[in-house]
C-alpha atoms as an extended CHARMM CRD file, in Angstrom:
* protein
*
       273  EXT
         1         1  MET       CA             16.0120000000      -30.5330000000       59.4050000000  PROA      1               0.0000000000
         2         2  PRO       CA             16.0910000000      -27.5890000000       61.8000000000  PROA      2               0.0000000000
         3         3  LEU       CA             13.0580000000      -25.3440000000       61.3800000000  PROA      3               0.0000000000
         4         4  VAL       CA             14.9490000000      -22.0600000000       61.5870000000  PROA      4               0.0000000000
         5         5  PRO       CA             17.0610000000      -22.7330000000       58.3930000000  PROA      5               0.0000000000
         6         6  ILE       CA             13.9620000000      -24.0640000000       56.6210000000  PROA      6               0.0000000000
         7         7  LEU       CA             12.0980000000      -20.7940000000       57.2340000000  PROA      7               0.0000000000
         8         8  ALA       CA             15.1930000000      -18.6800000000       56.5220000000  PROA      8               0.0000000000
         9         9  ALA       CA             15.5330000000      -20.3170000000       53.1490000000  PROA      9               0.0000000000
        10        10  LEU       CA             12.3660000000      -18.6270000000       52.1000000000  PROA      10              0.0000000000
        11        11  ALA       CA             13.5830000000      -15.1600000000       53.1220000000  PROA      11              0.0000000000
        12        12  ILE       CA             17.1670000000      -14.7810000000       51.8560000000  PROA      12              0.0000000000
        13        13  LEU       CA             17.6110000000      -11.3840000000       50.2280000000  PROA      13              0.0000000000
        14        14  THR       CA             20.0050000000      -10.0990000000       47.5970000000  PROA      14              0.0000000000
        15        15  ALA       CA             20.6450000000       -6.4520000000       46.7880000000  PROA      15              0.0000000000
        16        16  ASP       CA             20.4670000000       -6.6010000000       42.9970000000  PROA      16              0.0000000000
        17        17  PRO       CA             18.1250000000       -9.1470000000       41.4350000000  PROA      17              0.0000000000
        18        18  PRO       CA             19.2100000000      -10.1970000000       37.9210000000  PROA      18              0.0000000000
        19        19  ALA       CA             17.4160000000       -8.6920000000       34.9270000000  PROA      19              0.0000000000
        20        20  GLY       CA             14.6200000000      -10.7240000000       33.4460000000  PROA      20              0.0000000000
        21        21  THR       CA             10.9620000000      -11.5470000000       33.3840000000  PROA      21              0.0000000000
        22        22  ARG       CA              9.1130000000      -13.0230000000       36.3400000000  PROA      22              0.0000000000
        23        23  VAL       CA              5.8640000000      -14.9620000000       35.9650000000  PROA      23              0.0000000000
        24        24  ASP       CA              3.5980000000      -16.8230000000       38.4030000000  PROA      24              0.0000000000
        25        25  PRO       CA              2.4340000000      -20.0030000000       36.6130000000  PROA      25              0.0000000000
        26        26  PRO       CA             -0.8960000000      -21.5520000000       37.5490000000  PROA      26              0.0000000000
        27        27  SER       CA              0.7340000000      -24.2450000000       39.6340000000  PROA      27              0.0000000000
        28        28  ASP       CA              1.8400000000      -21.7960000000       42.3170000000  PROA      28              0.0000000000
        29        29  ALA       CA              5.5150000000      -21.4010000000       41.5020000000  PROA      29              0.0000000000
        30        30  ARG       CA              7.7380000000      -18.5600000000       40.2720000000  PROA      30              0.0000000000
        31        31  LEU       CA              9.1800000000      -18.5800000000       36.7750000000  PROA      31              0.0000000000
        32        32  PHE       CA             12.2370000000      -16.4600000000       35.9460000000  PROA      32              0.0000000000
        33        33  ILE       CA             13.2970000000      -15.8670000000       32.3650000000  PROA      33              0.0000000000
        34        34  PRO       CA             16.6930000000      -14.1800000000       32.2750000000  PROA      34              0.0000000000
        35        35  ALA       CA             16.9210000000      -11.1240000000       30.0360000000  PROA      35              0.0000000000
        36        36  ASP       CA             19.5580000000      -12.7470000000       27.8280000000  PROA      36              0.0000000000
        37        37  TRP       CA             17.8230000000      -16.1280000000       27.5320000000  PROA      37              0.0000000000
        38        38  LYS       CA             17.5050000000      -17.5150000000       23.9910000000  PROA      38              0.0000000000
        39        39  PRO       CA             15.8690000000      -20.7170000000       22.8090000000  PROA      39              0.0000000000
        40        40  ARG       CA             18.1230000000      -23.6500000000       21.9620000000  PROA      40              0.0000000000
        41        41  ASP       CA             16.9780000000      -25.2040000000       18.7020000000  PROA      41              0.0000000000
        42        42  GLY       CA             13.3520000000      -24.5390000000       19.6120000000  PROA      42              0.0000000000
        43        43  ALA       CA             13.7770000000      -25.7910000000       23.1860000000  PROA      43              0.0000000000
        44        44  VAL       CA             13.7530000000      -24.1870000000       26.6370000000  PROA      44              0.0000000000
        45        45  ASP       CA             16.0170000000      -25.7540000000       29.1980000000  PROA      45              0.0000000000
        46        46  VAL       CA             14.5290000000      -25.6950000000       32.7030000000  PROA      46              0.0000000000
        47        47  VAL       CA             15.9490000000      -25.5960000000       36.1830000000  PROA      47              0.0000000000
        48        48  LEU       CA             13.3130000000      -26.5430000000       38.8220000000  PROA      48              0.0000000000
        49        49  HSD       CA             14.4210000000      -25.6920000000       42.3200000000  PROA      49              0.0000000000
        50        50  LEU       CA             12.5640000000      -26.8280000000       45.4420000000  PROA      50              0.0000000000
        51        51  HSD       CA             12.9300000000      -24.7870000000       48.6650000000  PROA      51              0.0000000000
        52        52  GLY       CA             14.7600000000      -21.5350000000       48.2770000000  PROA      52              0.0000000000
        53        53  ALA       CA             13.4960000000      -18.0090000000       47.7730000000  PROA      53              0.0000000000
        54        54  PRO       CA             13.7750000000      -16.5840000000       44.2590000000  PROA      54              0.0000000000
        55        55  THR       CA             15.9710000000      -13.8880000000       45.7750000000  PROA      55              0.0000000000
        56        56  ALA       CA             18.5240000000      -16.6710000000       46.2920000000  PROA      56              0.0000000000
        57        57  THR       CA             17.8310000000      -18.9400000000       43.3540000000  PROA      57              0.0000000000
        58        58  GLU       CA             17.6380000000      -16.2890000000       40.6260000000  PROA      58              0.0000000000
        59        59  PRO       CA             21.1620000000      -14.9260000000       41.3000000000  PROA      59              0.0000000000
        60        60  ALA       CA             22.3670000000      -18.5120000000       41.5250000000  PROA      60              0.0000000000
        61        61  LEU       CA             21.1210000000      -19.1290000000       37.9600000000  PROA      61              0.0000000000
        62        62  ALA       CA             22.7630000000      -15.8950000000       36.7730000000  PROA      62              0.0000000000
        63        63  ALA       CA             26.0400000000      -17.0230000000       38.3970000000  PROA      63              0.0000000000
        64        64  THR       CA             26.1110000000      -20.2670000000       36.3390000000  PROA      64              0.0000000000
        65        65  GLY       CA             25.8010000000      -18.5370000000       32.9600000000  PROA      65              0.0000000000
        66        66  TRP       CA             23.4250000000      -21.2840000000       31.9320000000  PROA      66              0.0000000000
        67        67  ASN       CA             21.0620000000      -20.5390000000       29.0620000000  PROA      67              0.0000000000
        68        68  ALA       CA             18.0310000000      -21.7950000000       31.0000000000  PROA      68              0.0000000000
        69        69  VAL       CA             14.9400000000      -20.5890000000       32.7700000000  PROA      69              0.0000000000
        70        70  LEU       CA             14.2530000000      -21.1050000000       36.4510000000  PROA      70              0.0000000000
        71        71  VAL       CA             11.1840000000      -22.3790000000       38.3080000000  PROA      71              0.0000000000
        72        72  SER       CA             11.3340000000      -21.7770000000       42.0190000000  PROA      72              0.0000000000
        73        73  PHE       CA              8.8270000000      -23.9320000000       43.9860000000  PROA      73              0.0000000000
        74        74  ASN       CA              8.4540000000      -23.1240000000       47.7030000000  PROA      74              0.0000000000
        75        75  ARG       CA              6.2570000000      -24.3830000000       50.5030000000  PROA      75              0.0000000000
        76        76  LYS       CA              6.4770000000      -23.7340000000       54.2820000000  PROA      76              0.0000000000
        77        77  GLY       CA              7.1530000000      -26.8350000000       56.3430000000  PROA      77              0.0000000000
        78        78  LEU       CA              9.2910000000      -29.9280000000       56.3660000000  PROA      78              0.0000000000
        79        79  SER       CA              9.9070000000      -32.4580000000       53.5800000000  PROA      79              0.0000000000
        80        80  ALA       CA              6.2740000000      -33.5780000000       53.5700000000  PROA      80              0.0000000000
        81        81  ALA       CA              5.2840000000      -30.0750000000       52.3590000000  PROA      81              0.0000000000
        82        82  TYR       CA              7.1110000000      -30.9500000000       49.1480000000  PROA      82              0.0000000000
        83        83  ALA       CA              6.4290000000      -34.6780000000       49.0050000000  PROA      83              0.0000000000
        84        84  SER       CA              2.6640000000      -34.1570000000       49.1950000000  PROA      84              0.0000000000
        85        85  PRO       CA              2.1400000000      -31.9380000000       46.0830000000  PROA      85              0.0000000000
        86        86  PHE       CA              4.6350000000      -33.8800000000       43.9670000000  PROA      86              0.0000000000
        87        87  SER       CA              3.0550000000      -37.2150000000       44.8780000000  PROA      87              0.0000000000
        88        88  ASP       CA              0.4980000000      -36.1170000000       42.2630000000  PROA      88              0.0000000000
        89        89  PRO       CA              2.0960000000      -37.4480000000       39.0960000000  PROA      89              0.0000000000
        90        90  ALA       CA              0.4290000000      -34.6740000000       37.1090000000  PROA      90              0.0000000000
        91        91  LEU       CA              2.2300000000      -31.8180000000       38.8440000000  PROA      91              0.0000000000
        92        92  PHE       CA              5.7710000000      -32.2750000000       37.5050000000  PROA      92              0.0000000000
        93        93  PRO       CA              4.8510000000      -32.5370000000       33.7990000000  PROA      93              0.0000000000
        94        94  ARG       CA              2.2850000000      -29.7380000000       34.2700000000  PROA      94              0.0000000000
        95        95  LEU       CA              5.0000000000      -27.3790000000       35.6550000000  PROA      95              0.0000000000
        96        96  LEU       CA              7.1270000000      -28.1310000000       32.6160000000  PROA      96              0.0000000000
        97        97  ASP       CA              4.2610000000      -27.5390000000       30.2000000000  PROA      97              0.0000000000
        98        98  GLU       CA              3.2700000000      -24.2860000000       31.9470000000  PROA      98              0.0000000000
        99        99  THR       CA              6.8970000000      -23.1270000000       31.8330000000  PROA      99              0.0000000000
       100       100  ALA       CA              7.1880000000      -23.6840000000       28.0550000000  PROA      100             0.0000000000
       101       101  GLU       CA              3.8690000000      -21.9790000000       27.4510000000  PROA      101             0.0000000000
       102       102  ALA       CA              4.7130000000      -18.9730000000       29.6340000000  PROA      102             0.0000000000
       103       103  VAL       CA              8.0580000000      -18.4970000000       27.9070000000  PROA      103             0.0000000000
       104       104  ALA       CA              6.4330000000      -18.6530000000       24.4930000000  PROA      104             0.0000000000
       105       105  GLU       CA              3.9680000000      -15.9760000000       25.5130000000  PROA      105             0.0000000000
       106       106  ARG       CA              6.7210000000      -13.6290000000       26.4900000000  PROA      106             0.0000000000
       107       107  ARG       CA              9.5590000000      -14.3670000000       24.1200000000  PROA      107             0.0000000000
       108       108  PRO       CA              9.3380000000      -14.5820000000       20.2980000000  PROA      108             0.0000000000
       109       109  GLY       CA             10.0560000000      -17.8070000000       18.4850000000  PROA      109             0.0000000000
       110       110  GLY       CA              7.6470000000      -20.1620000000       20.1250000000  PROA      110             0.0000000000
       111       111  PRO       CA              5.9890000000      -22.5190000000       20.6110000000  PROA      111             0.0000000000
       112       112  TYR       CA              8.8300000000      -24.1200000000       22.5310000000  PROA      112             0.0000000000
       113       113  ARG       CA              9.3750000000      -27.6800000000       23.6950000000  PROA      113             0.0000000000
       114       114  VAL       CA             11.0510000000      -28.4000000000       26.9870000000  PROA      114             0.0000000000
       115       115  GLY       CA             14.6860000000      -29.4290000000       26.5320000000  PROA      115             0.0000000000
       116       116  LYS       CA             17.0150000000      -30.3860000000       29.3310000000  PROA      116             0.0000000000
       117       117  VAL       CA             15.5530000000      -30.5570000000       32.8530000000  PROA      117             0.0000000000
       118       118  ILE       CA             17.6430000000      -30.0270000000       36.0260000000  PROA      118             0.0000000000
       119       119  VAL       CA             15.9030000000      -30.5710000000       39.3470000000  PROA      119             0.0000000000
       120       120  SER       CA             17.5460000000      -29.0200000000       42.3820000000  PROA      120             0.0000000000
       121       121  SER       CA             16.6770000000      -28.8290000000       46.0980000000  PROA      121             0.0000000000
       122       122  PHE       CA             17.8780000000      -27.3560000000       49.3370000000  PROA      122             0.0000000000
       123       123  SER       CA             17.0750000000      -28.7420000000       52.7700000000  PROA      123             0.0000000000
       124       124  ALA       CA             13.4230000000      -29.9100000000       52.9080000000  PROA      124             0.0000000000
       125       125  GLY       CA             12.9990000000      -29.7710000000       49.1200000000  PROA      125             0.0000000000
       126       126  PHE       CA             14.3290000000      -33.3130000000       48.7700000000  PROA      126             0.0000000000
       127       127  GLY       CA             10.8820000000      -34.6080000000       49.7410000000  PROA      127             0.0000000000
       128       128  GLY       CA              9.5510000000      -33.4140000000       46.4300000000  PROA      128             0.0000000000
       129       129  ILE       CA             12.3850000000      -34.9670000000       44.4340000000  PROA      129             0.0000000000
       130       130  ARG       CA             11.8710000000      -38.2580000000       46.2520000000  PROA      130             0.0000000000
       131       131  ALA       CA              8.2470000000      -38.2020000000       45.1830000000  PROA      131             0.0000000000
       132       132  ILE       CA              9.1100000000      -37.2780000000       41.5970000000  PROA      132             0.0000000000
       133       133  LEU       CA             11.6440000000      -40.1120000000       41.2810000000  PROA      133             0.0000000000
       134       134  LYS       CA              8.9380000000      -42.6690000000       42.1120000000  PROA      134             0.0000000000
       135       135  GLN       CA              7.2270000000      -41.8000000000       38.8370000000  PROA      135             0.0000000000
       136       136  PRO       CA              8.8830000000      -43.6390000000       35.9210000000  PROA      136             0.0000000000
       137       137  SER       CA              8.1020000000      -41.0410000000       33.2520000000  PROA      137             0.0000000000
       138       138  ALA       CA              9.3720000000      -38.2150000000       35.5110000000  PROA      138             0.0000000000
       139       139  PHE       CA             12.5300000000      -40.1220000000       36.3490000000  PROA      139             0.0000000000
       140       140  ASP       CA             13.2710000000      -40.5750000000       32.6720000000  PROA      140             0.0000000000
       141       141  ARG       CA             12.5230000000      -36.9090000000       31.9780000000  PROA      141             0.0000000000
       142       142  ILE       CA             15.0720000000      -35.5130000000       34.4570000000  PROA      142             0.0000000000
       143       143  ASP       CA             18.5550000000      -35.0120000000       33.1040000000  PROA      143             0.0000000000
       144       144  ALA       CA             20.3060000000      -33.8440000000       36.2820000000  PROA      144             0.0000000000
       145       145  ILE       CA             19.7300000000      -33.5080000000       40.0050000000  PROA      145             0.0000000000
       146       146  VAL       CA             21.4740000000      -31.2480000000       42.6020000000  PROA      146             0.0000000000
       147       147  LEU       CA             20.9270000000      -31.8670000000       46.2810000000  PROA      147             0.0000000000
       148       148  ALA       CA             22.3210000000      -28.9260000000       48.2080000000  PROA      148             0.0000000000
       149       149  ASP       CA             22.6740000000      -30.2230000000       51.8050000000  PROA      149             0.0000000000
       150       150  SER       CA             19.2510000000      -31.6900000000       51.1470000000  PROA      150             0.0000000000
       151       151  LEU       CA             19.0090000000      -35.4370000000       51.3920000000  PROA      151             0.0000000000
       152       152  TYR       CA             17.8690000000      -36.7550000000       54.7720000000  PROA      152             0.0000000000
       153       153  CYS       CA             16.4350000000      -40.1770000000       55.4260000000  PROA      153             0.0000000000
       154       154  GLY       CA             14.8380000000      -42.3030000000       58.1080000000  PROA      154             0.0000000000
       155       155  TYR       CA             16.4930000000      -45.3730000000       59.4470000000  PROA      155             0.0000000000
       156       156  GLU       CA             15.3050000000      -48.9470000000       59.0470000000  PROA      156             0.0000000000
       157       157  GLY       CA             15.4760000000      -51.5700000000       61.7900000000  PROA      157             0.0000000000
       158       158  ASP       CA             17.1530000000      -50.5470000000       65.0330000000  PROA      158             0.0000000000
       159       159  PRO       CA             17.8910000000      -46.8110000000       64.8660000000  PROA      159             0.0000000000
       160       160  ALA       CA             21.0410000000      -47.4000000000       66.8770000000  PROA      160             0.0000000000
       161       161  GLU       CA             22.4890000000      -49.2680000000       63.9310000000  PROA      161             0.0000000000
       162       162  ARG       CA             21.9780000000      -46.1870000000       61.7580000000  PROA      162             0.0000000000
       163       163  ARG       CA             21.0570000000      -48.0460000000       58.5710000000  PROA      163             0.0000000000
       164       164  VAL       CA             19.4020000000      -45.6680000000       56.1130000000  PROA      164             0.0000000000
       165       165  SER       CA             16.0880000000      -46.8500000000       54.6980000000  PROA      165             0.0000000000
       166       166  ALA       CA             16.6320000000      -48.6630000000       51.3740000000  PROA      166             0.0000000000
       167       167  GLU       CA             13.0470000000      -47.8940000000       50.4100000000  PROA      167             0.0000000000
       168       168  LEU       CA             13.4260000000      -44.1920000000       50.9560000000  PROA      168             0.0000000000
       169       169  MET       CA             16.7820000000      -44.0680000000       49.2010000000  PROA      169             0.0000000000
       170       170  SER       CA             15.7950000000      -46.2500000000       46.2270000000  PROA      170             0.0000000000
       171       171  GLY       CA             15.0900000000      -43.4810000000       43.6890000000  PROA      171             0.0000000000
       172       172  PHE       CA             18.1940000000      -41.5270000000       44.6530000000  PROA      172             0.0000000000
       173       173  ARG       CA             20.3470000000      -44.6740000000       44.4600000000  PROA      173             0.0000000000
       174       174  ARG       CA             19.0130000000      -45.4640000000       41.0010000000  PROA      174             0.0000000000
       175       175  PHE       CA             19.6570000000      -41.8820000000       39.7910000000  PROA      175             0.0000000000
       176       176  ALA       CA             23.1930000000      -42.0070000000       41.2620000000  PROA      176             0.0000000000
       177       177  ARG       CA             23.9140000000      -45.1720000000       39.3180000000  PROA      177             0.0000000000
       178       178  GLU       CA             22.6610000000      -43.4800000000       36.1300000000  PROA      178             0.0000000000
       179       179  ALA       CA             24.8810000000      -40.4840000000       36.8000000000  PROA      179             0.0000000000
       180       180  ALA       CA             27.8980000000      -42.6300000000       37.5530000000  PROA      180             0.0000000000
       181       181  SER       CA             27.3890000000      -44.3260000000       34.2140000000  PROA      181             0.0000000000
       182       182  GLY       CA             27.2380000000      -40.9720000000       32.4520000000  PROA      182             0.0000000000
       183       183  ARG       CA             23.6190000000      -41.2420000000       31.3460000000  PROA      183             0.0000000000
       184       184  LYS       CA             22.4830000000      -38.4980000000       33.7810000000  PROA      184             0.0000000000
       185       185  ALA       CA             24.2390000000      -36.0150000000       36.0760000000  PROA      185             0.0000000000
       186       186  MET       CA             24.0160000000      -35.6350000000       39.8570000000  PROA      186             0.0000000000
       187       187  LEU       CA             25.7050000000      -33.4570000000       42.4620000000  PROA      187             0.0000000000
       188       188  VAL       CA             25.2630000000      -33.9490000000       46.2080000000  PROA      188             0.0000000000
       189       189  SER       CA             26.6610000000      -31.5180000000       48.7840000000  PROA      189             0.0000000000
       190       190  HSD       CA             26.5140000000      -31.9690000000       52.5490000000  PROA      190             0.0000000000
       191       191  SER       CA             27.4260000000      -30.1490000000       55.7200000000  PROA      191             0.0000000000
       192       192  ALA       CA             28.4480000000      -31.8840000000       58.9570000000  PROA      192             0.0000000000
       193       193  GLN       CA             25.1600000000      -31.4910000000       60.7940000000  PROA      193             0.0000000000
       194       194  VAL       CA             23.9660000000      -34.4010000000       62.9060000000  PROA      194             0.0000000000
       195       195  PRO       CA             20.1440000000      -34.3470000000       63.1200000000  PROA      195             0.0000000000
       196       196  PRO       CA             18.2920000000      -36.1750000000       65.8740000000  PROA      196             0.0000000000
       197       197  GLY       CA             16.7940000000      -39.5370000000       65.0230000000  PROA      197             0.0000000000
       198       198  TYR       CA             17.3100000000      -39.7060000000       61.2730000000  PROA      198             0.0000000000
       199       199  ALA       CA             20.1280000000      -39.9170000000       58.8000000000  PROA      199             0.0000000000
       200       200  SER       CA             22.1550000000      -36.7960000000       58.0490000000  PROA      200             0.0000000000
       201       201  THR       CA             23.1270000000      -35.5390000000       54.6860000000  PROA      201             0.0000000000
       202       202  THR       CA             26.5790000000      -36.9900000000       55.3020000000  PROA      202             0.0000000000
       203       203  GLU       CA             25.1010000000      -40.4430000000       55.9150000000  PROA      203             0.0000000000
       204       204  THR       CA             22.9260000000      -40.3230000000       52.8170000000  PROA      204             0.0000000000
       205       205  ALA       CA             25.8840000000      -39.1470000000       50.7490000000  PROA      205             0.0000000000
       206       206  ASP       CA             27.8490000000      -42.1200000000       52.0770000000  PROA      206             0.0000000000
       207       207  ASP       CA             24.9960000000      -44.3880000000       51.0880000000  PROA      207             0.0000000000
       208       208  LEU       CA             25.0920000000      -43.0940000000       47.5360000000  PROA      208             0.0000000000
       209       209  LEU       CA             28.8840000000      -43.4190000000       47.3990000000  PROA      209             0.0000000000
       210       210  SER       CA             28.5340000000      -47.0170000000       48.3850000000  PROA      210             0.0000000000
       211       211  THR       CA             25.8100000000      -47.4700000000       45.7900000000  PROA      211             0.0000000000
       212       212  VAL       CA             28.1360000000      -46.4300000000       42.9230000000  PROA      212             0.0000000000
       213       213  GLY       CA             31.2010000000      -48.1750000000       44.4480000000  PROA      213             0.0000000000
       214       214  ILE       CA             33.4870000000      -45.3140000000       45.3210000000  PROA      214             0.0000000000
       215       215  ALA       CA             34.8430000000      -43.6080000000       48.4540000000  PROA      215             0.0000000000
       216       216  ALA       CA             35.3310000000      -39.9900000000       49.2260000000  PROA      216             0.0000000000
       217       217  GLU       CA             38.8440000000      -38.5760000000       49.5190000000  PROA      217             0.0000000000
       218       218  PRO       CA             40.0030000000      -35.7230000000       51.8010000000  PROA      218             0.0000000000
       219       219  ASP       CA             39.6480000000      -32.3350000000       50.0860000000  PROA      219             0.0000000000
       220       220  ALA       CA             40.6440000000      -29.1330000000       51.9240000000  PROA      220             0.0000000000
       221       221  THR       CA             39.4460000000      -26.6920000000       49.2750000000  PROA      221             0.0000000000
       222       222  ASP       CA             38.6870000000      -23.2520000000       50.7330000000  PROA      222             0.0000000000
       223       223  TRP       CA             35.6060000000      -21.7280000000       49.0580000000  PROA      223             0.0000000000
       224       224  GLY       CA             36.1030000000      -18.4530000000       50.8010000000  PROA      224             0.0000000000
       225       225  ASP       CA             34.1170000000      -16.5740000000       53.4280000000  PROA      225             0.0000000000
       226       226  GLY       CA             34.6830000000      -19.3040000000       55.9750000000  PROA      226             0.0000000000
       227       227  TRP       CA             33.2380000000      -22.1450000000       53.8400000000  PROA      227             0.0000000000
       228       228  ARG       CA             35.6490000000      -25.0780000000       53.8040000000  PROA      228             0.0000000000
       229       229  GLN       CA             35.3580000000      -28.3220000000       51.9770000000  PROA      229             0.0000000000
       230       230  THR       CA             36.4370000000      -31.5130000000       53.7350000000  PROA      230             0.0000000000
       231       231  ARG       CA             36.0930000000      -34.2330000000       51.1160000000  PROA      231             0.0000000000
       232       232  SER       CA             35.0170000000      -35.0100000000       47.5500000000  PROA      232             0.0000000000
       233       233  ALA       CA             34.2980000000      -37.9390000000       45.2590000000  PROA      233             0.0000000000
       234       234  SER       CA             33.2360000000      -38.4270000000       41.6540000000  PROA      234             0.0000000000
       235       235  LYS       CA             32.4800000000      -41.1540000000       39.1730000000  PROA      235             0.0000000000
       236       236  GLY       CA             31.2220000000      -40.4770000000       35.6720000000  PROA      236             0.0000000000
       237       237  ARG       CA             28.8560000000      -37.5480000000       36.1290000000  PROA      237             0.0000000000
       238       238  PHE       CA             28.1470000000      -38.2620000000       39.8310000000  PROA      238             0.0000000000
       239       239  VAL       CA             29.7850000000      -35.8490000000       42.3090000000  PROA      239             0.0000000000
       240       240  VAL       CA             29.7720000000      -35.5440000000       46.1300000000  PROA      240             0.0000000000
       241       241  LEU       CA             31.1600000000      -32.4740000000       47.9080000000  PROA      241             0.0000000000
       242       242  GLY       CA             31.4190000000      -32.5580000000       51.6930000000  PROA      242             0.0000000000
       243       243  PHE       CA             31.8010000000      -29.3950000000       53.9020000000  PROA      243             0.0000000000
       244       244  GLU       CA             32.5430000000      -28.7150000000       57.5050000000  PROA      244             0.0000000000
       245       245  GLY       CA             30.1130000000      -27.0190000000       59.8560000000  PROA      245             0.0000000000
       246       246  GLU       CA             27.3260000000      -28.2490000000       62.1290000000  PROA      246             0.0000000000
       247       247  GLY       CA             25.3170000000      -25.0620000000       62.7210000000  PROA      247             0.0000000000
       248       248  PRO       CA             22.2950000000      -23.5200000000       61.0380000000  PROA      248             0.0000000000
       249       249  ASP       CA             24.4280000000      -20.9980000000       59.1400000000  PROA      249             0.0000000000
       250       250  ASP       CA             26.6420000000      -23.8180000000       57.8260000000  PROA      250             0.0000000000
       251       251  HSD       CA             23.4870000000      -25.4390000000       56.4470000000  PROA      251             0.0000000000
       252       252  LEU       CA             22.2960000000      -22.2060000000       54.8520000000  PROA      252             0.0000000000
       253       253  ARG       CA             25.5770000000      -21.6660000000       53.0230000000  PROA      253             0.0000000000
       254       254  HSD       CA             24.4880000000      -24.4330000000       50.6200000000  PROA      254             0.0000000000
       255       255  LEU       CA             21.6180000000      -22.1570000000       49.5270000000  PROA      255             0.0000000000
       256       256  ARG       CA             23.5150000000      -18.9170000000       49.6740000000  PROA      256             0.0000000000
       257       257  ARG       CA             26.2750000000      -20.4350000000       47.4700000000  PROA      257             0.0000000000
       258       258  LEU       CA             23.8900000000      -22.4520000000       45.3180000000  PROA      258             0.0000000000
       259       259  GLY       CA             25.1550000000      -21.0050000000       42.0680000000  PROA      259             0.0000000000
       260       260  GLU       CA             28.6530000000      -22.2070000000       42.8170000000  PROA      260             0.0000000000
       261       261  LEU       CA             27.3610000000      -25.7100000000       43.4880000000  PROA      261             0.0000000000
       262       262  TRP       CA             25.3060000000      -25.7200000000       40.3180000000  PROA      262             0.0000000000
       263       263  LYS       CA             28.4320000000      -24.8300000000       38.3590000000  PROA      263             0.0000000000
       264       264  ARG       CA             30.0770000000      -28.0150000000       39.6200000000  PROA      264             0.0000000000
       265       265  LEU       CA             27.3600000000      -30.1930000000       38.0820000000  PROA      265             0.0000000000
       266       266  PRO       CA             29.1310000000      -32.1860000000       35.3620000000  PROA      266             0.0000000000
       267       267  ASP       CA             28.0650000000      -31.2710000000       31.8180000000  PROA      267             0.0000000000
       268       268  PRO       CA             24.3490000000      -30.6840000000       32.5190000000  PROA      268             0.0000000000
       269       269  PHE       CA             23.6760000000      -29.6420000000       28.9130000000  PROA      269             0.0000000000
       270       270  ALA       CA             26.1100000000      -32.0410000000       27.2430000000  PROA      270             0.0000000000
       271       271  THR       CA             23.3900000000      -33.5060000000       25.0480000000  PROA      271             0.0000000000
       272       272  GLY       CA             20.0700000000      -32.0530000000       23.9380000000  PROA      272             0.0000000000
       273       273  ARG       CA             16.5960000000      -33.4960000000       23.6800000000  PROA      273             0.0000000000
């Protein structure tokens, strides 16, 4: 994961932030409650995004039209900067509890329970998701995952054979199977970057495609502004979208266009808790 895009992800600016309330929960994150948010049968649906400035993630949420609140969790560094805090099994449920409490303090109708939970990441943020998926209760609690050019992996055995580590991919493979079966939802996007010495987002996407028993098909969709799709695949509620581009800016498009990717997530609020 090139360091320049990782740092740039924390500094993307937008001209007009969406209207709403912003809160800093105790667990060092940023909560955004859209101005038009309303509880759903006493529940608050939560999008937790790892690695991406609120100036990018808040407009992304607004673009989806989802009736949800957003928690942006950012750390400087590579994937270990996210894996380390979320290796504490108390952090994920604590963030959800703090979110429900903060919303209740600022919007009438509470107390609220947490409803649907979508966990999303860009670039290095996958390290946190990998740690969360190792925790059985957290795995069960997550309804959907979005990996926006965000799943890298070390190799096992001879690196020249380019075999992604089964151990490092295990949680993602299991979640992909759940999504393919329709019990959860998962969207994976990837660029065409080839990082040195470890598996690219294309290779990890291929691993997940193999896991659920499907192959990607050519797809020349033009997303505009020079962003071109090259392939796609889906099964149940599992989706892979591949894009061209090997440079840093091609990588950052997956954050800048995050809202458009989120909108492709199949039926994230299809059933309530």
